[in-house]
C-alpha positions as a printed NumPy array, in Angstrom:
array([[  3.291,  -1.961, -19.938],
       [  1.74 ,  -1.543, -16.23 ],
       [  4.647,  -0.563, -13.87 ],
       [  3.747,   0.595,  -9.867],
       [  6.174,   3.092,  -7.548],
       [  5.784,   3.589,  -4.272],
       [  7.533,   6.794,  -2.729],
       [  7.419,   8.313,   0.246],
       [  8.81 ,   5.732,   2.78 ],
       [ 11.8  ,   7.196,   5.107],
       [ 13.339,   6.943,   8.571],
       [ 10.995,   7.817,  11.694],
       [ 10.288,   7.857,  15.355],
       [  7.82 ,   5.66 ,  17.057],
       [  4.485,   7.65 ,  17.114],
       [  5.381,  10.059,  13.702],
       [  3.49 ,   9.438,  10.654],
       [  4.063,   8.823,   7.103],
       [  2.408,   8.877,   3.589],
       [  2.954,   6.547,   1.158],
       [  2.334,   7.086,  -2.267],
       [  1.695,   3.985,  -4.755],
       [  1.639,   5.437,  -8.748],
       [  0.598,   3.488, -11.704],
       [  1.124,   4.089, -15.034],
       [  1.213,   2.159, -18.36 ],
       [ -2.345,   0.122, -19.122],
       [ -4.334,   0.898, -15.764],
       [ -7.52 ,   0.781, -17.621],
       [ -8.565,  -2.726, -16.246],
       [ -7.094,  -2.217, -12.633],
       [ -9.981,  -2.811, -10.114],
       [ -8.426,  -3.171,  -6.381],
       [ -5.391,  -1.374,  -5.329],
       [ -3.547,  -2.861,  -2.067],
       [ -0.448,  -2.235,   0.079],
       [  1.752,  -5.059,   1.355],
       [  4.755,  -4.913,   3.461],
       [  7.435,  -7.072,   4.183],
       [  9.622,  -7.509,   7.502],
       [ 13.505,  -8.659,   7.912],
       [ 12.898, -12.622,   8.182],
       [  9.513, -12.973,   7.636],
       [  7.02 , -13.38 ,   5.068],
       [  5.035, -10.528,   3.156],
       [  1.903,  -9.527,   4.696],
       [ -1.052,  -7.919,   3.247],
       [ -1.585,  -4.344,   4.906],
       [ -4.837,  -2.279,   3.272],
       [ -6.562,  -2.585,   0.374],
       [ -9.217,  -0.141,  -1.673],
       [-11.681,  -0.154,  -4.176],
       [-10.938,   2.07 ,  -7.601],
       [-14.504,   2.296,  -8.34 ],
       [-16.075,   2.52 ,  -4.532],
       [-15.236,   3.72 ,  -0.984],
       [-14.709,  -0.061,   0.475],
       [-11.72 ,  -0.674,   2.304],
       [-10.224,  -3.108,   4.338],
       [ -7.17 ,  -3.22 ,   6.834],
       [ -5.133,  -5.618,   8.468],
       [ -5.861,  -6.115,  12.482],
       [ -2.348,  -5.024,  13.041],
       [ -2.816,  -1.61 ,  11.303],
       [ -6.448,  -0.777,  11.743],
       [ -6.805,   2.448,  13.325],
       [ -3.998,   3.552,  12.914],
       [ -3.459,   3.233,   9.056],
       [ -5.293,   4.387,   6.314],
       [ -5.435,   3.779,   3.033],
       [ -7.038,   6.384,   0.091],
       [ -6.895,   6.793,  -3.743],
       [ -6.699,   9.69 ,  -6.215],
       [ -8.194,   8.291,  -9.821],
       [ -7.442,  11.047, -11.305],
       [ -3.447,  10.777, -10.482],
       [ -3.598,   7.156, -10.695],
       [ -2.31 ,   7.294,  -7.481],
       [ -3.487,   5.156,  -3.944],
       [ -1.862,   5.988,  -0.769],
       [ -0.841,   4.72 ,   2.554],
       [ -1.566,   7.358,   5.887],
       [  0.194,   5.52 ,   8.349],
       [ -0.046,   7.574,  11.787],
       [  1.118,   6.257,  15.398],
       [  3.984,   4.172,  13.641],
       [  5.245,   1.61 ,  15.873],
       [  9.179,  -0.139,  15.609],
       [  6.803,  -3.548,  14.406],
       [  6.078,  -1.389,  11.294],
       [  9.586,  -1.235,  10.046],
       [  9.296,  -3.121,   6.223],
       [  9.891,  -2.802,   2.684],
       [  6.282,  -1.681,   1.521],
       [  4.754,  -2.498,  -1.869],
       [  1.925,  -2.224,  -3.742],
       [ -0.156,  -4.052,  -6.16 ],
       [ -3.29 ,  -4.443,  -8.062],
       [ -6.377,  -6.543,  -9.094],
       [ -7.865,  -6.351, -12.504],
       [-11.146,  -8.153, -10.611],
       [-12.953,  -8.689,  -7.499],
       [-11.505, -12.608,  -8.494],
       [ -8.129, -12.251,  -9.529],
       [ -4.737, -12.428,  -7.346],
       [ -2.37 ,  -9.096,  -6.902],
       [ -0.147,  -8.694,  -9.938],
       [  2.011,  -5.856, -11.128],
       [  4.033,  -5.333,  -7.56 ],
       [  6.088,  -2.302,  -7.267],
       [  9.545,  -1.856,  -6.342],
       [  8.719,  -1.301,  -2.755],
       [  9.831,   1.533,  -0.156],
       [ 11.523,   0.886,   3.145],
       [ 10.047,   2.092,   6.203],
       [ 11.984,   2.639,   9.252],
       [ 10.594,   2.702,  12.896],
       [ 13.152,   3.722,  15.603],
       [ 12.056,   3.356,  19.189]])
């Protein structure tokens, strides 16, 4: 069975950095698009940066671009999440999920880590 964990989320400043880390395991063999989402206190979930598994395209959201950044390691089925000039705005429970095709929705969501901007 497909199963996704994020790690690596924790309490921070504004302007540190942190690395997420987004592990699959299970059937992966069909996964096509990794992706990181995160979700703010009272509002909806928001999609954050996604990658190709077989490629180098990527895409952000306007809010992160620039400063986030989002890379893969097929041989750990593992994608992560650089996320560098961290802002209080950032502060969410961050997930990740996957598409088995450039057609299909995100499935298989994590459990999510929090992330915690202080000012």
């Amino acid at each position: 069975q497909v199963q996704l964990e994020e790690s690596g989320g924790g309490a921070v400043q504004a302007g540190d950095s942190l690395r997420l880390s987004c592990t699959a395991s299970g059937r992966t063999f069909t996964f096509y698009v990794m992706g990181w989402f995160r979700q703010a206190p009272g509002k909806e979930r928001e999609f954050v940066a996604g990658i190709l598994l077989n490629g180098v395209m990527t895409s952000y959201a306007d809010s992160v671009k620039g400063r986030f950044t989002i890379s893969k390691d097929n041989t750990k089925n593992t994608v992560y999440l650089q996320m560098n000039s961290l802002k209080p705005e950032d502060t969410a429970v961050y997930y990740c999920a996957r598409k088995v095709s450039s057609t299909s929705g995100w499935g298989s969501w994590g459990q999510g880590t929090q992330v915690t901007v202080s000012s």
